Amino acid sequence: MKAPLRHAWESRAPRERTILVVLAMVIIVALYVWVVQAATQARRQLRPSVTTLQAQAAALDRQATEVERLRAAPAVPASQTDLRTLVQSQAGAGLARALVRIDALDNDQVVVVFGAVAFADWLNWVAGLKAQHVRLAACRIEALSTPGLVSVTATLVRAKRQ
């Protein structure tokens, strides 16, 4: 295989061989410039996504640290109070008059129905229950004709820890 190529190369005139070498070098330089230009353009296009991905990775690291911290935290002491009683006591005087009914589905789950309650009062009440480790499992809120008043049907559950 080398002999025919070498014979073809040596059969050419020196001027022709020089032209072929120069032409090959020009093609190699042109290919090199094209590859470098394509890589530079791709890098320029990817740079914004790298910044975004780095920010997402940092957020993921923070979340993983928080998960580890929460898993290492001691278990939440379970309230010995019946959930229905706890929810009713948290309603207080402001919400008690709007409270239509409380139905206990089991020891750790109740359904509450409010007729007409101020939405801000409802939100504050739910936040207070959160401090008692009671969370909102399901909720239906309907706006009433009076501005700021809503009708609420909510299912509340006691938070459980392993």
Short mmCIF file of C-alpha atoms in Angstrom, two decimals:
data_model
loop_
_atom_site.label_atom_id
_atom_site.label_comp_id
_atom_site.label_asym_id
_atom_site.label_seq_id
_atom_site.Cartn_x
_atom_site.Cartn_y
_atom_site.Cartn_z
CA MET A 1 0.00 0.00 0.00
CA LYS A 2 2.85 2.39 0.80
CA ALA A 3 4.70 1.64 -2.42
CA PRO A 4 1.94 2.82 -4.82
CA LEU A 5 1.38 6.03 -2.81
CA ARG A 6 5.10 6.69 -2.62
CA HIS A 7 5.45 6.01 -6.32
CA ALA A 8 2.54 8.38 -7.12
CA TRP A 9 4.05 11.07 -4.91
CA GLU A 10 7.57 10.75 -6.36
CA SER A 11 6.22 10.69 -9.90
CA ARG A 12 4.95 14.25 -9.48
CA ALA A 13 7.09 17.23 -10.32
CA PRO A 14 8.73 19.07 -7.36
CA ARG A 15 6.63 22.17 -8.05
CA GLU A 16 3.43 20.09 -8.03
CA ARG A 17 4.42 18.40 -4.75
CA THR A 18 5.06 21.82 -3.18
CA ILE A 19 1.62 23.01 -4.30
CA LEU A 20 -0.05 19.89 -2.85
CA VAL A 21 1.75 20.32 0.51
CA VAL A 22 0.78 24.00 0.70
CA LEU A 23 -2.81 23.16 -0.27
CA ALA A 24 -2.99 20.44 2.40
CA MET A 25 -1.66 22.88 5.03
CA VAL A 26 -4.24 25.49 4.02
CA ILE A 27 -7.03 22.91 4.34
CA ILE A 28 -5.74 21.80 7.76
CA VAL A 29 -5.56 25.42 9.00
CA ALA A 30 -9.07 26.14 7.64
CA LEU A 31 -10.47 23.07 9.42
CA TYR A 32 -8.73 24.06 12.64
CA VAL A 33 -10.16 27.61 12.44
CA TRP A 34 -13.64 26.21 11.72
CA VAL A 35 -13.49 23.83 14.72
CA VAL A 36 -12.26 26.59 17.06
CA GLN A 37 -14.98 28.97 15.83
CA ALA A 38 -17.71 26.33 16.31
CA ALA A 39 -16.46 25.52 19.82
CA THR A 40 -16.35 29.21 20.76
CA GLN A 41 -19.90 29.75 19.52
CA ALA A 42 -21.18 26.70 21.41
CA ARG A 43 -19.44 27.85 24.59
CA ARG A 44 -20.99 31.31 24.21
CA GLN A 45 -24.46 29.74 23.87
CA LEU A 46 -23.99 27.43 26.86
CA ARG A 47 -22.59 30.01 29.28
CA PRO A 48 -26.02 31.34 30.49
CA SER A 49 -27.31 27.82 31.15
CA VAL A 50 -24.18 27.01 33.17
CA THR A 51 -24.92 29.92 35.49
CA THR A 52 -28.53 28.79 35.86
CA LEU A 53 -27.48 25.20 36.54
CA GLN A 54 -24.93 26.32 39.13
CA ALA A 55 -27.65 28.28 40.94
CA GLN A 56 -29.97 25.26 40.84
CA ALA A 57 -27.19 23.02 42.17
CA ALA A 58 -26.56 25.43 45.05
CA ALA A 59 -30.29 25.49 45.87
CA LEU A 60 -30.39 21.69 45.76
CA ASP A 61 -27.44 21.53 48.16
CA ARG A 62 -29.23 23.88 50.57
CA GLN A 63 -32.39 21.78 50.36
CA ALA A 64 -30.43 18.58 50.98
CA THR A 65 -28.83 20.15 54.05
CA GLU A 66 -32.27 21.19 55.31
CA VAL A 67 -33.64 17.67 54.77
CA GLU A 68 -30.73 16.20 56.74
CA ARG A 69 -31.31 18.73 59.52
CA LEU A 70 -35.03 17.91 59.67
CA ARG A 71 -34.38 14.17 59.70
CA ALA A 72 -31.91 14.56 62.55
CA ALA A 73 -34.37 16.70 64.58
CA PRO A 74 -36.12 14.96 67.47
CA ALA A 75 -39.60 13.63 66.78
CA VAL A 76 -42.53 15.97 67.29
CA PRO A 77 -44.26 15.08 70.53
CA ALA A 78 -47.75 13.93 69.76
CA SER A 79 -50.42 15.97 71.45
CA GLN A 80 -52.49 13.89 73.85
CA THR A 81 -55.47 16.17 73.21
CA ASP A 82 -58.22 14.89 70.96
CA LEU A 83 -57.84 16.62 67.57
CA ARG A 84 -61.46 17.77 67.57
CA THR A 85 -61.00 19.41 70.98
CA LEU A 86 -57.70 20.98 69.92
CA VAL A 87 -59.21 22.45 66.74
CA GLN A 88 -62.23 23.77 68.62
CA SER A 89 -60.06 25.40 71.31
CA GLN A 90 -57.88 27.05 68.64
CA ALA A 91 -61.00 28.56 67.02
CA GLY A 92 -61.42 30.95 69.96
CA ALA A 93 -64.18 33.50 70.22
CA GLY A 94 -63.58 35.13 66.80
CA LEU A 95 -64.03 32.03 64.70
CA ALA A 96 -66.29 30.07 67.05
CA ARG A 97 -69.38 32.02 66.02
CA ALA A 98 -68.65 31.27 62.32
CA LEU A 99 -68.00 27.59 63.03
CA VAL A 100 -70.91 25.53 61.70
CA ARG A 101 -69.63 22.06 62.62
CA ILE A 102 -66.62 19.88 63.36
CA ASP A 103 -66.78 16.23 62.34
CA ALA A 104 -64.12 13.84 63.61
CA LEU A 105 -63.27 11.27 60.93
CA ASP A 106 -60.82 9.52 63.27
CA ASN A 107 -58.40 10.44 66.10
CA ASP A 108 -56.06 12.30 63.74
CA GLN A 109 -58.45 13.77 61.16
CA VAL A 110 -61.37 16.23 61.35
CA VAL A 111 -63.55 18.16 58.91
CA VAL A 112 -64.45 21.73 59.86
CA VAL A 113 -67.11 23.88 58.22
CA PHE A 114 -67.25 27.66 58.62
CA GLY A 115 -70.27 29.62 57.42
CA ALA A 116 -69.01 33.19 57.01
CA VAL A 117 -65.53 33.96 58.28
CA ALA A 118 -63.01 36.70 57.46
CA PHE A 119 -60.38 35.26 55.16
CA ALA A 120 -57.55 36.87 57.16
CA ASP A 121 -58.90 35.28 60.37
CA TRP A 122 -59.05 31.92 58.60
CA LEU A 123 -55.41 32.21 57.48
CA ASN A 124 -54.26 33.18 60.98
CA TRP A 125 -56.19 30.24 62.44
CA VAL A 126 -54.56 27.79 60.02
CA ALA A 127 -51.14 29.23 60.88
CA GLY A 128 -51.90 28.74 64.59
CA LEU A 129 -52.86 25.12 63.93
CA LYS A 130 -49.60 24.62 62.07
CA ALA A 131 -47.75 25.54 65.26
CA GLN A 132 -49.76 22.76 66.95
CA HIS A 133 -48.58 20.30 64.23
CA VAL A 134 -51.97 20.18 62.55
CA ARG A 135 -51.96 20.62 58.78
CA LEU A 136 -54.51 21.25 56.09
CA ALA A 137 -55.12 18.10 54.02
CA ALA A 138 -57.94 19.43 51.81
CA CYS A 139 -59.83 22.69 51.62
CA ARG A 140 -62.67 24.32 49.70
CA ILE A 141 -63.01 28.09 50.06
CA GLU A 142 -65.84 30.05 48.49
CA ALA A 143 -66.01 33.84 48.41
CA LEU A 144 -69.21 35.34 49.80
CA SER A 145 -70.96 38.47 48.56
CA THR A 146 -69.53 40.52 51.45
CA PRO A 147 -65.93 41.52 50.63
CA GLY A 148 -63.37 39.68 52.77
CA LEU A 149 -65.76 36.95 53.95
CA VAL A 150 -65.52 33.34 52.84
CA SER A 151 -67.20 30.02 53.43
CA VAL A 152 -64.74 27.23 54.24
CA THR A 153 -64.87 23.44 54.38
CA ALA A 154 -61.52 21.96 55.38
CA THR A 155 -60.04 18.62 56.33
CA LEU A 156 -57.36 18.89 59.01
CA VAL A 157 -54.93 16.14 60.00
CA ARG A 158 -52.46 15.77 62.83
CA ALA A 159 -48.87 15.64 61.58
CA LYS A 160 -47.25 12.27 62.15
CA ARG A 161 -43.52 11.57 62.55
CA GLN A 162 -41.75 8.26 62.23
#
